[in-house]
Short mmCIF file of C-alpha atoms and ligand atoms in Angstrom, two decimals:
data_model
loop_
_atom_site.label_atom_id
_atom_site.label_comp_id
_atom_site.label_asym_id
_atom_site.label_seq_id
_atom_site.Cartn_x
_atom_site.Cartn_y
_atom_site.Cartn_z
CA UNK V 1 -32.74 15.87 -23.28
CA UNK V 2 -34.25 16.31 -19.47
CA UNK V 3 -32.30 12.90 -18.68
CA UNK V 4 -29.29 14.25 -19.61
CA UNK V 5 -28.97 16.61 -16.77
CA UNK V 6 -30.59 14.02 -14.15
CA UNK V 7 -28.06 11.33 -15.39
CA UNK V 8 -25.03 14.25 -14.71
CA UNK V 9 -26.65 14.97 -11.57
CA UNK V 10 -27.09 10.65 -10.17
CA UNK V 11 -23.30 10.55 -11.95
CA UNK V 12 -22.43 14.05 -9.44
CA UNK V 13 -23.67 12.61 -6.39
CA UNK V 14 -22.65 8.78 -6.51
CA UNK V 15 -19.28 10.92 -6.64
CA UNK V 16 -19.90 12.30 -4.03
CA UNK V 17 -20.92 9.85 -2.00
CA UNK V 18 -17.55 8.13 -2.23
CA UNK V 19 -15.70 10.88 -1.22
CA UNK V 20 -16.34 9.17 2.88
CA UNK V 21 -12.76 10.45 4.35
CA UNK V 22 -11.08 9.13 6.91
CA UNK V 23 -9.10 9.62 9.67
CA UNK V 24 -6.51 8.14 11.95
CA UNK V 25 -6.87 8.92 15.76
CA UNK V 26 -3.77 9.76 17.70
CA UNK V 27 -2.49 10.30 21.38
CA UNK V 28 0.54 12.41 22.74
CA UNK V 29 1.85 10.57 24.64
CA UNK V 30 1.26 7.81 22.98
CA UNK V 31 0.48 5.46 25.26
CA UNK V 32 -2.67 3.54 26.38
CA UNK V 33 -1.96 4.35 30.46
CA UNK V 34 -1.07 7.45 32.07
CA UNK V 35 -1.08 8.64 35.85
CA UNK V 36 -3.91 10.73 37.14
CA UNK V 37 -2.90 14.53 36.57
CA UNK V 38 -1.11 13.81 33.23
CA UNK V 39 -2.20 16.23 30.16
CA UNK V 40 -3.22 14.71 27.02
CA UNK V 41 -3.42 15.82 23.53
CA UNK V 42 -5.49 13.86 20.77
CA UNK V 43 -5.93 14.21 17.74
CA UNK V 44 -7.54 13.46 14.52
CA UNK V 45 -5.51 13.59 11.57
CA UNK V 46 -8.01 13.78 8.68
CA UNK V 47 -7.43 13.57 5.13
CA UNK V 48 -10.41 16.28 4.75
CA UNK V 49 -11.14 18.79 7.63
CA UNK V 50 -14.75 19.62 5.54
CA UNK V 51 -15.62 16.30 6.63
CA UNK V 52 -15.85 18.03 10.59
CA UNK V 53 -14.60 15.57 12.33
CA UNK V 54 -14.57 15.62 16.39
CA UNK V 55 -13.22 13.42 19.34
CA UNK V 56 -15.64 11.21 21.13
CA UNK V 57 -15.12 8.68 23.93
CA UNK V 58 -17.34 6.29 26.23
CA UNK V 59 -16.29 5.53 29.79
CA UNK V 60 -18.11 3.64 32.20
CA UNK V 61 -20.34 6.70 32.91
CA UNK V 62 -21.09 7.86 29.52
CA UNK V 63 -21.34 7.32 25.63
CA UNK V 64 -20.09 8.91 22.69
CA UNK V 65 -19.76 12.48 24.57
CA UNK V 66 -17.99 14.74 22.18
CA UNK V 67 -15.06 17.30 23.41
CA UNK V 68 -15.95 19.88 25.10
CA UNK V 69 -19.18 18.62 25.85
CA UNK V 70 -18.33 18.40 29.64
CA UNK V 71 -14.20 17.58 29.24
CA UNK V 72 -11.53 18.37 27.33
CA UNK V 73 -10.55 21.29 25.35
CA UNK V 74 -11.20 21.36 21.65
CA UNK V 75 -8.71 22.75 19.11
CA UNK V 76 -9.84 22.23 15.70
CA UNK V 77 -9.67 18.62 15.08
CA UNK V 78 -7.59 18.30 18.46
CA UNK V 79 -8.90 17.74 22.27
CA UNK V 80 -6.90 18.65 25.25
CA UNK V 81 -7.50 16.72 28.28
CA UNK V 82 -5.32 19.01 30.70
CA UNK V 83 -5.38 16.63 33.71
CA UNK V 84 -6.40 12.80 32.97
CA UNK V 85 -8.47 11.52 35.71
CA UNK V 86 -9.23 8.13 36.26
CA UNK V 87 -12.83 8.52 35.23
CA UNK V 88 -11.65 9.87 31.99
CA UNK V 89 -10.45 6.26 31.36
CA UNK V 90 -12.49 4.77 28.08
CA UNK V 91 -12.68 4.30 24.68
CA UNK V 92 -11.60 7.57 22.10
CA UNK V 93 -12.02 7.63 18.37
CA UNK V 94 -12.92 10.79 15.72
CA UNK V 95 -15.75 10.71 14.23
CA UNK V 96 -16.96 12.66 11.28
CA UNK V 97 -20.51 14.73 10.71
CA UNK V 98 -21.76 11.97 8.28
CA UNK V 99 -21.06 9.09 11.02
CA UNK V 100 -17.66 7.73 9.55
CA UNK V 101 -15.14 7.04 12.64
CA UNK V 102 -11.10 6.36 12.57
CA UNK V 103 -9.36 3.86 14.97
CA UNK V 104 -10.29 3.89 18.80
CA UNK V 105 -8.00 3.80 21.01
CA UNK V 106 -8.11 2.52 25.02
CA UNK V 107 -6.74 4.80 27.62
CA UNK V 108 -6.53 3.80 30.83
CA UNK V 109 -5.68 6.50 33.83
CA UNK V 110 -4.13 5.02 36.70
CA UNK V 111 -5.05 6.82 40.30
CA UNK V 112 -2.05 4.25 41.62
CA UNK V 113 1.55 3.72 41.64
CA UNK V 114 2.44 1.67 38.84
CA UNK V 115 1.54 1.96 35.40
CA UNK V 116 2.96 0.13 31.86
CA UNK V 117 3.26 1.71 28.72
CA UNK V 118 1.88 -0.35 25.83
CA UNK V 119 1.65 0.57 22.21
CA UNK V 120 -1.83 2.66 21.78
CA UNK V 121 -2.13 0.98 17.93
CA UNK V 122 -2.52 -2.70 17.09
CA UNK V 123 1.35 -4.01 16.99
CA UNK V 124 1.90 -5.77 13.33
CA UNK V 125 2.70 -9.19 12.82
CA UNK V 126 6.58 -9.69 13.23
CA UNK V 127 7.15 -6.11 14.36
CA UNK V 128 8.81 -5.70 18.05
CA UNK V 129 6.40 -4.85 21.01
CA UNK V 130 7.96 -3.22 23.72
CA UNK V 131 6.01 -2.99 26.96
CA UNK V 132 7.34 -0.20 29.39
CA UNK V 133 6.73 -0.53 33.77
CA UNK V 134 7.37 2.58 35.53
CA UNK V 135 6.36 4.86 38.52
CA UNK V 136 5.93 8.00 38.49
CA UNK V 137 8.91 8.91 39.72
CA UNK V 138 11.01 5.91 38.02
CA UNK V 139 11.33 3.92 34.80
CA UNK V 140 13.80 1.18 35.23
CA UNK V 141 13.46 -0.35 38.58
CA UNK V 142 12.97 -4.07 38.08
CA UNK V 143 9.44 -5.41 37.41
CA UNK V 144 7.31 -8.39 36.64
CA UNK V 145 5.19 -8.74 33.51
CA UNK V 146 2.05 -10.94 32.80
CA UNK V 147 0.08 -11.54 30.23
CA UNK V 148 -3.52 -13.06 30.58
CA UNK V 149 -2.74 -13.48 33.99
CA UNK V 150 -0.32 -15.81 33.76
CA UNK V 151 3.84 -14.38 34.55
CA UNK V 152 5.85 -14.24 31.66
CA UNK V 153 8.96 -12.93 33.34
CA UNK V 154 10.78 -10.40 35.06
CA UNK V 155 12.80 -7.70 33.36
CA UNK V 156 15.39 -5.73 35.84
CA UNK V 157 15.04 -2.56 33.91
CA UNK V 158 11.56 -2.69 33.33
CA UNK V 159 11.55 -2.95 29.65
CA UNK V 160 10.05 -5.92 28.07
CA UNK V 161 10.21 -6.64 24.11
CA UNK V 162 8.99 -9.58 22.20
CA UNK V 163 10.88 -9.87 19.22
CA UNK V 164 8.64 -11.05 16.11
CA UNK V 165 5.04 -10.62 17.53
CA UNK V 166 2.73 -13.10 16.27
CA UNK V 167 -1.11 -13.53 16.84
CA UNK V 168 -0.70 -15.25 19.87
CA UNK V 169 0.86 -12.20 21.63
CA UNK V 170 -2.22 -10.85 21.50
CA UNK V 171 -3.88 -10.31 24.93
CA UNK V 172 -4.55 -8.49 28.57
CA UNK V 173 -0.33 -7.39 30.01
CA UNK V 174 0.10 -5.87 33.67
CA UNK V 175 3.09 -5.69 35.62
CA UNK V 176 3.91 -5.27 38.70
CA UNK V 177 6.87 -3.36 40.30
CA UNK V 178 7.36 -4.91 44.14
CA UNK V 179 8.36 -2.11 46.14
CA UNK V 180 5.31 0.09 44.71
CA UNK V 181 2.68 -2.09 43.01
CA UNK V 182 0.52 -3.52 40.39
CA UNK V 183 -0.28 -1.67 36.97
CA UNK V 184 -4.09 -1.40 35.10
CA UNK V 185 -4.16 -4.34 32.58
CA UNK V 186 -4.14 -3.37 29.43
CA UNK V 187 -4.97 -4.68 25.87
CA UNK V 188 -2.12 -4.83 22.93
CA UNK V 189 -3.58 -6.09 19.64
CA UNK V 190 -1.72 -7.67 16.90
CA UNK V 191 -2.93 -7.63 13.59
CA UNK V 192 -2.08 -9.62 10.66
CA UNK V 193 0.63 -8.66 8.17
CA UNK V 194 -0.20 -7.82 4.69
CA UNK V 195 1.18 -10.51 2.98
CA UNK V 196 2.33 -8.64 -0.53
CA UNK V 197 4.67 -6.75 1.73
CA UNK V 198 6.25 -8.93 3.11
CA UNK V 199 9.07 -10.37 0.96
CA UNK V 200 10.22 -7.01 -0.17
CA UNK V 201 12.00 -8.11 -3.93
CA UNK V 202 10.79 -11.76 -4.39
CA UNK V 203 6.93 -11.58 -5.57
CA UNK V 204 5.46 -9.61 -8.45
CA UNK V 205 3.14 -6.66 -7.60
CA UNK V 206 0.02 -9.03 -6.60
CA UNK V 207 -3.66 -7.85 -7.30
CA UNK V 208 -3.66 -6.05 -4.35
CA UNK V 209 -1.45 -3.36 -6.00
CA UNK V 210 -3.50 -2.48 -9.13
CA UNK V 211 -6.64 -2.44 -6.45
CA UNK V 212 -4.32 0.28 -4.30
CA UNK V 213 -4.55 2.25 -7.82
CA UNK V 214 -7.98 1.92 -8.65
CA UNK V 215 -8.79 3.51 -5.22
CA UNK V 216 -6.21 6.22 -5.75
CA UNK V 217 -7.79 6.69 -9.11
CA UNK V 218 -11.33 6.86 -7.34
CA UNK V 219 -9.64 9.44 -4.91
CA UNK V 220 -8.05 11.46 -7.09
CA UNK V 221 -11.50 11.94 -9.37
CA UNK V 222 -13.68 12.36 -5.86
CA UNK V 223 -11.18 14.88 -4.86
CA UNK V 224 -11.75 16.63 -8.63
CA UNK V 225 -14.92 17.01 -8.18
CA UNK V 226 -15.51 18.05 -4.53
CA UNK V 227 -12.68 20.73 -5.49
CA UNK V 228 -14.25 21.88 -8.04
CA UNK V 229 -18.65 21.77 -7.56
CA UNK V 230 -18.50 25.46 -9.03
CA UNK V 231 -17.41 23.76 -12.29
CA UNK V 232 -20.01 21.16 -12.35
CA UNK V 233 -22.82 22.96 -11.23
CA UNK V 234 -21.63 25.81 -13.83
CA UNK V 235 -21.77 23.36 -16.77
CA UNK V 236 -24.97 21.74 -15.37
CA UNK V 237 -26.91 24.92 -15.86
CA UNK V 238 -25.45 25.75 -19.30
CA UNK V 239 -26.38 22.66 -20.37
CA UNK V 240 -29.95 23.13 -18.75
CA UNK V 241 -30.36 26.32 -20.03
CA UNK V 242 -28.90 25.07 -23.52
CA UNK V 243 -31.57 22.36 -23.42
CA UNK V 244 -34.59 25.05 -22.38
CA UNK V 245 -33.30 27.48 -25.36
CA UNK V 246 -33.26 24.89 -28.33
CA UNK V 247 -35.98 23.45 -26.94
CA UNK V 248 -38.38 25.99 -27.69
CA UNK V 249 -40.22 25.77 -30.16
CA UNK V 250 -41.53 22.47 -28.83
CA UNK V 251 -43.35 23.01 -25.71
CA UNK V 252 -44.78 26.17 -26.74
CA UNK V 253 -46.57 24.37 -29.50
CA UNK V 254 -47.31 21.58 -27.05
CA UNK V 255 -49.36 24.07 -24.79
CA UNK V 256 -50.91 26.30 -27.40
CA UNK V 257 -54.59 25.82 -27.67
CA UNK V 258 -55.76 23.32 -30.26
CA UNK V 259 -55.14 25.13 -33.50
CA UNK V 260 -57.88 26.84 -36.14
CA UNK V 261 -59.19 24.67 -39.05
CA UNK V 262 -56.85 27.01 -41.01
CA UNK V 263 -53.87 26.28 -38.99
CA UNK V 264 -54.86 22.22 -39.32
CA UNK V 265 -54.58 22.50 -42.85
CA UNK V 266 -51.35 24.65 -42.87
CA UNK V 267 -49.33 22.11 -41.21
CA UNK V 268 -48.96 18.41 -41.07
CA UNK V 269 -47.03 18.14 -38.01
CA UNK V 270 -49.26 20.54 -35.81
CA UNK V 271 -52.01 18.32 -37.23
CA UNK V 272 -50.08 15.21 -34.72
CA UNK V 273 -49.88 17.50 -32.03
CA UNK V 274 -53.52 18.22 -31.85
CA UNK V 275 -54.88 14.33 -32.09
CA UNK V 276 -52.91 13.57 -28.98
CA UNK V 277 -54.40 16.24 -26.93
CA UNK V 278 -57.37 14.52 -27.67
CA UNK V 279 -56.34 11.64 -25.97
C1 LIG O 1 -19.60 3.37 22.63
O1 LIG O 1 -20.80 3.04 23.27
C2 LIG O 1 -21.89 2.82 22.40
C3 LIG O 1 -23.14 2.62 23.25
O2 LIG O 1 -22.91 1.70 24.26
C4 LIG O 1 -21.58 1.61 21.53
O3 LIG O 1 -22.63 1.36 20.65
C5 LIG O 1 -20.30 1.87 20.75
O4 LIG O 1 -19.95 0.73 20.00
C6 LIG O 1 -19.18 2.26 21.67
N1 LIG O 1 -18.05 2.67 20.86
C7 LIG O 1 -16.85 2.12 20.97
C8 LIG O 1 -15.81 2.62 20.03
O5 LIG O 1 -16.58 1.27 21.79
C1 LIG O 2 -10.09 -2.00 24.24
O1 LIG O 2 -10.15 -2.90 25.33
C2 LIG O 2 -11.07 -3.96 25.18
C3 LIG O 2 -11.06 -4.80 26.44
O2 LIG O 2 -10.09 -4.46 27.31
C4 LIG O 2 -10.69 -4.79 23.96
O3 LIG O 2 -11.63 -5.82 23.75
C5 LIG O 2 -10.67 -3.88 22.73
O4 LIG O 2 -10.24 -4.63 21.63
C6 LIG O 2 -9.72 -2.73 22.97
N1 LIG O 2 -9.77 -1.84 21.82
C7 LIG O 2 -8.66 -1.41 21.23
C8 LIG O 2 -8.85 -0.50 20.08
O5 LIG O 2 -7.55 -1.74 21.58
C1 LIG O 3 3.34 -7.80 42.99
O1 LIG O 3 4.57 -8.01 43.69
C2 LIG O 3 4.42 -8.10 45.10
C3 LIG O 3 5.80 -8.26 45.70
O2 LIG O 3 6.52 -9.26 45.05
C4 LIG O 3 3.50 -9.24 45.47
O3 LIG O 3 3.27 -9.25 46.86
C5 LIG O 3 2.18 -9.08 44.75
O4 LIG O 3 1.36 -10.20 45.01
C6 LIG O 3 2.40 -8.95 43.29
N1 LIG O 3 1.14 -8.73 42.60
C7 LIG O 3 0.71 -9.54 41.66
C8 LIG O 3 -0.60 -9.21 41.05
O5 LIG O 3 1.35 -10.51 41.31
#
Protein backbone atom coordinates (compact mmCIF):
# COMPACT_ATOMS: atom_id res chain seq x y z
CA UNK A 1 0.00 0.00 0.00
CA UNK A 2 3.10 2.35 1.37
CA UNK A 3 4.69 1.76 -2.26
CA UNK A 4 1.95 3.11 -3.82
CA UNK A 5 2.49 6.60 -2.72
CA UNK A 6 6.49 6.33 -3.06
CA UNK A 7 5.99 4.95 -6.67
CA UNK A 8 3.49 8.35 -7.32
CA UNK A 9 6.02 10.32 -5.68
CA UNK A 10 9.60 8.68 -7.98
CA UNK A 11 6.71 8.92 -11.01
CA UNK A 12 6.14 13.05 -9.65
CA UNK A 13 9.63 13.89 -9.61
CA UNK A 14 11.24 12.04 -12.74
CA UNK A 15 8.45 14.55 -14.11
CA UNK A 16 9.79 16.94 -12.86
CA UNK A 17 13.04 16.57 -13.58
CA UNK A 18 12.33 16.81 -17.29
CA UNK A 19 10.68 19.86 -17.12
CA UNK A 20 14.80 21.54 -17.75
CA UNK A 21 13.53 24.79 -19.86
CA UNK A 22 15.31 26.55 -22.06
CA UNK A 23 16.10 29.61 -23.41
CA UNK A 24 17.36 31.45 -26.42
CA UNK A 25 19.76 34.46 -25.76
CA UNK A 26 19.29 37.59 -27.76
CA UNK A 27 21.00 41.04 -28.55
CA UNK A 28 19.44 44.46 -29.72
CA UNK A 29 21.21 45.30 -31.92
CA UNK A 30 21.84 42.31 -33.08
CA UNK A 31 25.10 42.27 -33.94
CA UNK A 32 28.35 40.68 -32.62
CA UNK A 33 30.45 44.33 -32.80
CA UNK A 34 29.45 47.61 -31.67
CA UNK A 35 31.45 50.98 -31.03
CA UNK A 36 32.45 51.93 -27.55
CA UNK A 37 29.49 54.10 -26.04
CA UNK A 38 26.76 52.05 -27.81
CA UNK A 39 23.73 50.79 -25.41
CA UNK A 40 22.83 47.27 -25.44
CA UNK A 41 19.86 45.34 -24.52
CA UNK A 42 19.92 41.40 -24.00
CA UNK A 43 17.80 39.27 -23.35
CA UNK A 44 16.68 35.89 -22.45
CA UNK A 45 13.62 34.70 -23.92
CA UNK A 46 12.61 31.72 -21.73
CA UNK A 47 9.97 29.31 -22.23
CA UNK A 48 9.53 29.36 -18.22
CA UNK A 49 10.47 32.54 -16.19
CA UNK A 50 10.15 30.04 -12.77
CA UNK A 51 13.15 28.57 -14.10
CA UNK A 52 15.07 32.28 -12.97
CA UNK A 53 17.10 32.63 -15.50
CA UNK A 54 19.91 35.56 -15.59
CA UNK A 55 22.60 36.96 -18.07
CA UNK A 56 26.17 35.97 -17.53
CA UNK A 57 29.31 36.74 -19.54
CA UNK A 58 33.24 36.11 -19.28
CA UNK A 59 35.69 38.64 -20.66
CA UNK A 60 39.24 38.53 -20.42
CA UNK A 61 39.04 39.86 -16.81
CA UNK A 62 36.35 37.80 -15.43
CA UNK A 63 34.02 34.62 -15.46
CA UNK A 64 30.52 33.95 -15.42
CA UNK A 65 29.71 37.46 -13.56
CA UNK A 66 25.99 37.77 -13.55
CA UNK A 67 24.12 41.31 -14.36
CA UNK A 68 24.27 43.62 -12.13
CA UNK A 69 26.93 42.11 -10.35
CA UNK A 70 29.34 45.03 -11.25
CA UNK A 71 27.68 45.97 -15.02
CA UNK A 72 24.71 46.16 -16.61
CA UNK A 73 21.26 46.82 -15.58
CA UNK A 74 18.91 43.95 -14.93
CA UNK A 75 15.25 43.96 -16.00
CA UNK A 76 13.65 40.78 -15.34
CA UNK A 77 15.14 38.34 -17.64
CA UNK A 78 16.77 41.43 -19.57
CA UNK A 79 20.34 43.28 -18.97
CA UNK A 80 21.03 46.74 -20.08
CA UNK A 81 24.50 47.56 -20.85
CA UNK A 82 23.96 51.48 -21.25
CA UNK A 83 27.42 52.24 -22.72
CA UNK A 84 29.49 49.12 -24.21
CA UNK A 85 33.04 49.48 -23.41
CA UNK A 86 35.65 47.63 -24.86
CA UNK A 87 36.31 45.63 -21.74
CA UNK A 88 32.76 44.59 -21.78
CA UNK A 89 33.79 42.57 -24.90
CA UNK A 90 33.22 38.55 -24.10
CA UNK A 91 31.19 35.79 -24.15
CA UNK A 92 27.08 36.26 -22.97
CA UNK A 93 24.61 33.46 -22.51
CA UNK A 94 21.39 33.01 -19.81
CA UNK A 95 21.65 30.74 -17.57
CA UNK A 96 19.03 29.25 -15.36
CA UNK A 97 19.06 28.56 -11.27
CA UNK A 98 19.45 24.75 -11.88
CA UNK A 99 22.66 25.35 -14.25
CA UNK A 100 20.87 24.92 -17.74
CA UNK A 101 22.30 27.76 -20.24
CA UNK A 102 20.83 28.99 -23.86
CA UNK A 103 23.14 29.99 -26.82
CA UNK A 104 26.22 32.36 -26.16
CA UNK A 105 26.80 34.81 -28.09
CA UNK A 106 30.38 36.89 -28.88
CA UNK A 107 30.33 40.61 -28.65
CA UNK A 108 33.05 42.40 -29.50
CA UNK A 109 33.27 46.42 -28.62
CA UNK A 110 35.42 48.27 -30.82
CA UNK A 111 37.36 51.47 -29.08
CA UNK A 112 38.38 52.19 -33.06
CA UNK A 113 37.08 53.38 -36.25
CA UNK A 114 35.86 50.58 -38.12
CA UNK A 115 33.69 47.93 -37.15
CA UNK A 116 31.59 44.95 -39.30
CA UNK A 117 28.37 43.74 -38.50
CA UNK A 118 28.10 39.94 -38.58
CA UNK A 119 25.15 37.79 -37.75
CA UNK A 120 25.23 37.25 -33.71
CA UNK A 121 23.60 33.43 -34.39
CA UNK A 122 25.23 30.57 -36.28
CA UNK A 123 24.17 31.35 -40.16
CA UNK A 124 22.34 27.97 -41.57
CA UNK A 125 23.52 25.98 -44.27
CA UNK A 126 22.36 27.59 -47.66
CA UNK A 127 20.91 30.66 -45.98
CA UNK A 128 22.54 34.20 -47.14
CA UNK A 129 25.21 35.81 -44.78
CA UNK A 130 25.51 39.30 -45.10
CA UNK A 131 28.53 40.94 -43.49
CA UNK A 132 28.09 44.81 -42.92
CA UNK A 133 31.62 47.48 -42.75
CA UNK A 134 30.84 50.77 -41.42
CA UNK A 135 32.12 53.79 -39.30
CA UNK A 136 30.55 55.38 -37.06
CA UNK A 137 29.58 57.99 -38.91
CA UNK A 138 29.12 55.93 -42.36
CA UNK A 139 27.82 52.65 -43.74
CA UNK A 140 28.55 52.41 -47.37
CA UNK A 141 31.90 53.78 -48.12
CA UNK A 142 33.84 51.10 -49.96
CA UNK A 143 35.68 48.41 -47.95
CA UNK A 144 37.75 45.29 -48.04
CA UNK A 145 36.69 41.99 -46.48
CA UNK A 146 38.81 38.94 -45.30
CA UNK A 147 38.22 35.97 -44.02
CA UNK A 148 40.91 33.86 -42.10
CA UNK A 149 43.19 36.37 -43.05
CA UNK A 150 43.25 35.88 -46.38
CA UNK A 151 41.16 38.97 -48.84
CA UNK A 152 38.15 37.81 -50.29
CA UNK A 153 37.22 41.03 -52.01
CA UNK A 154 36.22 44.44 -51.97
CA UNK A 155 32.62 45.61 -51.90
CA UNK A 156 32.12 49.55 -52.84
CA UNK A 157 29.15 49.84 -50.59
CA UNK A 158 30.36 47.93 -47.88
CA UNK A 159 27.92 45.16 -47.94
CA UNK A 160 29.14 41.73 -48.51
CA UNK A 161 26.68 38.56 -48.97
CA UNK A 162 27.52 35.02 -49.74
CA UNK A 163 24.76 33.52 -51.34
CA UNK A 164 24.22 29.71 -50.20
CA UNK A 165 26.58 29.49 -47.11
CA UNK A 166 28.10 26.23 -46.74
CA UNK A 167 30.45 24.80 -43.95
CA UNK A 168 33.36 26.15 -45.40
CA UNK A 169 32.19 29.79 -44.84
CA UNK A 170 32.72 29.20 -41.57
CA UNK A 171 35.57 31.26 -40.00
CA UNK A 172 37.41 34.61 -38.46
CA UNK A 173 35.94 38.00 -41.19
CA UNK A 174 37.47 41.65 -40.70
CA UNK A 175 37.40 44.37 -43.02
CA UNK A 176 38.97 47.14 -43.49
CA UNK A 177 37.72 50.58 -44.73
CA UNK A 178 41.05 52.63 -46.15
CA UNK A 179 40.46 56.06 -45.30
CA UNK A 180 39.59 55.04 -41.51
CA UNK A 181 40.77 51.51 -40.70
CA UNK A 182 40.69 47.94 -39.78
CA UNK A 183 37.62 46.23 -37.94
CA UNK A 184 37.85 43.49 -34.69
CA UNK A 185 37.74 40.00 -36.36
CA UNK A 186 34.99 38.32 -35.71
CA UNK A 187 33.58 34.69 -35.75
CA UNK A 188 30.34 33.69 -38.04
CA UNK A 189 29.38 30.02 -37.56
CA UNK A 190 27.51 27.94 -39.93
CA UNK A 191 25.70 25.10 -38.85
CA UNK A 192 24.37 22.24 -40.66
CA UNK A 193 20.88 22.12 -42.18
CA UNK A 194 18.34 19.78 -40.92
CA UNK A 195 18.03 17.60 -43.61
CA UNK A 196 14.00 16.64 -43.31
CA UNK A 197 13.50 20.29 -44.08
CA UNK A 198 14.98 20.68 -46.69
CA UNK A 199 13.02 19.49 -49.75
CA UNK A 200 9.85 21.07 -48.60
CA UNK A 201 7.02 18.50 -50.59
CA UNK A 202 9.26 15.60 -51.83
CA UNK A 203 10.06 13.27 -48.61
CA UNK A 204 7.59 11.74 -46.19
CA UNK A 205 7.58 13.08 -42.57
CA UNK A 206 10.99 11.16 -41.55
CA UNK A 207 11.48 9.81 -37.90
CA UNK A 208 12.54 12.94 -36.88
CA UNK A 209 8.91 14.21 -36.96
CA UNK A 210 7.13 11.64 -34.72
CA UNK A 211 10.39 12.27 -32.26
CA UNK A 212 9.36 16.31 -32.52
CA UNK A 213 5.89 14.83 -31.06
CA UNK A 214 7.02 12.64 -28.51
CA UNK A 215 8.90 15.66 -26.99
CA UNK A 216 5.88 17.88 -27.39
CA UNK A 217 3.96 15.11 -25.76
CA UNK A 218 6.68 15.01 -22.88
CA UNK A 219 6.20 18.90 -22.73
CA UNK A 220 2.84 19.16 -22.72
CA UNK A 221 2.50 16.39 -19.62
CA UNK A 222 5.71 18.23 -17.72
CA UNK A 223 3.89 21.41 -18.21
CA UNK A 224 0.53 19.48 -16.60
CA UNK A 225 2.04 18.71 -13.87
CA UNK A 226 4.29 21.67 -12.85
CA UNK A 227 0.86 23.67 -13.46
CA UNK A 228 -0.86 21.87 -11.45
CA UNK A 229 1.49 20.34 -8.03
CA UNK A 230 -1.66 21.46 -5.88
CA UNK A 231 -3.48 18.62 -7.70
CA UNK A 232 -0.92 16.02 -7.20
CA UNK A 233 0.11 16.69 -3.91
CA UNK A 234 -3.83 16.95 -3.06
CA UNK A 235 -4.48 13.41 -4.36
CA UNK A 236 -1.16 12.17 -2.83
CA UNK A 237 -2.41 12.83 0.65
CA UNK A 238 -5.94 11.46 0.08
CA UNK A 239 -4.56 8.56 -1.03
CA UNK A 240 -2.10 8.50 2.06
CA UNK A 241 -4.59 9.24 4.35
CA UNK A 242 -6.99 6.64 2.52
CA UNK A 243 -4.22 4.08 2.99
CA UNK A 244 -3.65 5.11 7.00
CA UNK A 245 -7.66 4.90 7.52
CA UNK A 246 -8.32 1.33 5.99
CA UNK A 247 -5.34 0.38 7.25
CA UNK A 248 -6.22 0.31 10.72
CA UNK A 249 -7.01 -2.33 12.11
CA UNK A 250 -3.65 -3.81 11.12
CA UNK A 251 -0.95 -2.03 12.82
CA UNK A 252 -2.80 -1.55 15.89
CA UNK A 253 -2.94 -5.27 16.30
CA UNK A 254 0.66 -5.42 15.14
CA UNK A 255 1.77 -3.24 18.22
CA UNK A 256 -0.61 -4.46 20.87
CA UNK A 257 1.11 -6.44 23.51
CA UNK A 258 1.20 -10.19 22.99
CA UNK A 259 -2.36 -11.21 23.68
CA UNK A 260 -3.94 -13.24 26.96
CA UNK A 261 -4.19 -17.08 26.76
CA UNK A 262 -7.91 -16.18 26.37
CA UNK A 263 -7.42 -13.94 23.50
CA UNK A 264 -4.95 -16.89 21.84
CA UNK A 265 -7.71 -19.13 21.87
CA UNK A 266 -10.35 -16.59 20.60
CA UNK A 267 -8.68 -16.03 17.42
CA UNK A 268 -6.69 -17.88 14.88
CA UNK A 269 -5.24 -15.07 13.11
CA UNK A 270 -4.04 -13.05 16.28
CA UNK A 271 -2.58 -16.46 17.16
CA UNK A 272 0.06 -15.65 13.68
CA UNK A 273 0.57 -12.35 14.84
CA UNK A 274 1.92 -13.31 18.17
CA UNK A 275 4.52 -16.25 16.91
CA UNK A 276 6.25 -13.66 14.80
CA UNK A 277 6.87 -11.29 17.55
CA UNK A 278 8.63 -14.02 18.89
CA UNK A 279 10.96 -14.03 16.29
C1 LIG B 1 33.34 30.96 -19.15
O1 LIG B 1 34.50 30.73 -18.42
C2 LIG B 1 34.50 29.53 -17.67
C3 LIG B 1 35.77 29.51 -16.81
O2 LIG B 1 36.88 29.80 -17.58
C4 LIG B 1 34.42 28.36 -18.62
O3 LIG B 1 34.42 27.15 -17.91
C5 LIG B 1 33.17 28.48 -19.46
O4 LIG B 1 33.12 27.44 -20.41
C6 LIG B 1 33.10 29.81 -20.14
N1 LIG B 1 31.80 29.93 -20.77
C7 LIG B 1 31.64 30.19 -22.06
C8 LIG B 1 30.25 30.23 -22.56
O5 LIG B 1 32.57 30.41 -22.81
C1 LIG C 1 33.22 32.95 -30.02
O1 LIG C 1 34.52 33.19 -30.54
C2 LIG C 1 35.41 32.10 -30.44
C3 LIG C 1 36.76 32.52 -30.99
O2 LIG C 1 36.75 33.74 -31.58
C4 LIG C 1 34.84 30.92 -31.22
O3 LIG C 1 35.70 29.80 -31.09
C5 LIG C 1 33.47 30.57 -30.65
O4 LIG C 1 32.93 29.53 -31.43
C6 LIG C 1 32.58 31.78 -30.72
N1 LIG C 1 31.30 31.45 -30.11
C7 LIG C 1 30.15 31.73 -30.72
C8 LIG C 1 28.92 31.35 -29.98
O5 LIG C 1 30.08 32.26 -31.81
C1 LIG D 1 43.64 48.51 -44.67
O1 LIG D 1 43.70 49.40 -45.79
C2 LIG D 1 44.81 50.29 -45.77
C3 LIG D 1 44.70 51.19 -46.98
O2 LIG D 1 44.49 50.45 -48.14
C4 LIG D 1 46.12 49.53 -45.74
O3 LIG D 1 47.20 50.41 -45.60
C5 LIG D 1 46.11 48.56 -44.57
O4 LIG D 1 47.27 47.77 -44.60
C6 LIG D 1 44.90 47.68 -44.63
N1 LIG D 1 44.87 46.80 -43.48
C7 LIG D 1 44.85 45.49 -43.60
C8 LIG D 1 44.82 44.71 -42.35
O5 LIG D 1 44.85 44.95 -44.69
Amino acid sequence: MEETSLLWLLFLISLLSCTTSQASLTVSPSSSQLFEGQSVSLSCEEDDSSAGWTLRRNTTRKTRTQCGDGWGRPAGSSCKISYMDPLDSGVYWCESREGATSNSINITVSGGPVILQSPVLPVMEGEDLTLHCKTKTSSNLPADFYKDGSFIRTEPAGHMTIHHVSRSDEGLYKCNISSDGESPPSWVSVTEKPTTTSPPTSSPPAPETTSDHLHLVIRLVCHLVVFCPYCISTFIMVSLYRQRAAGNDLPVSMVMTPPTQAEMGLDEDYDDVTTEHHF
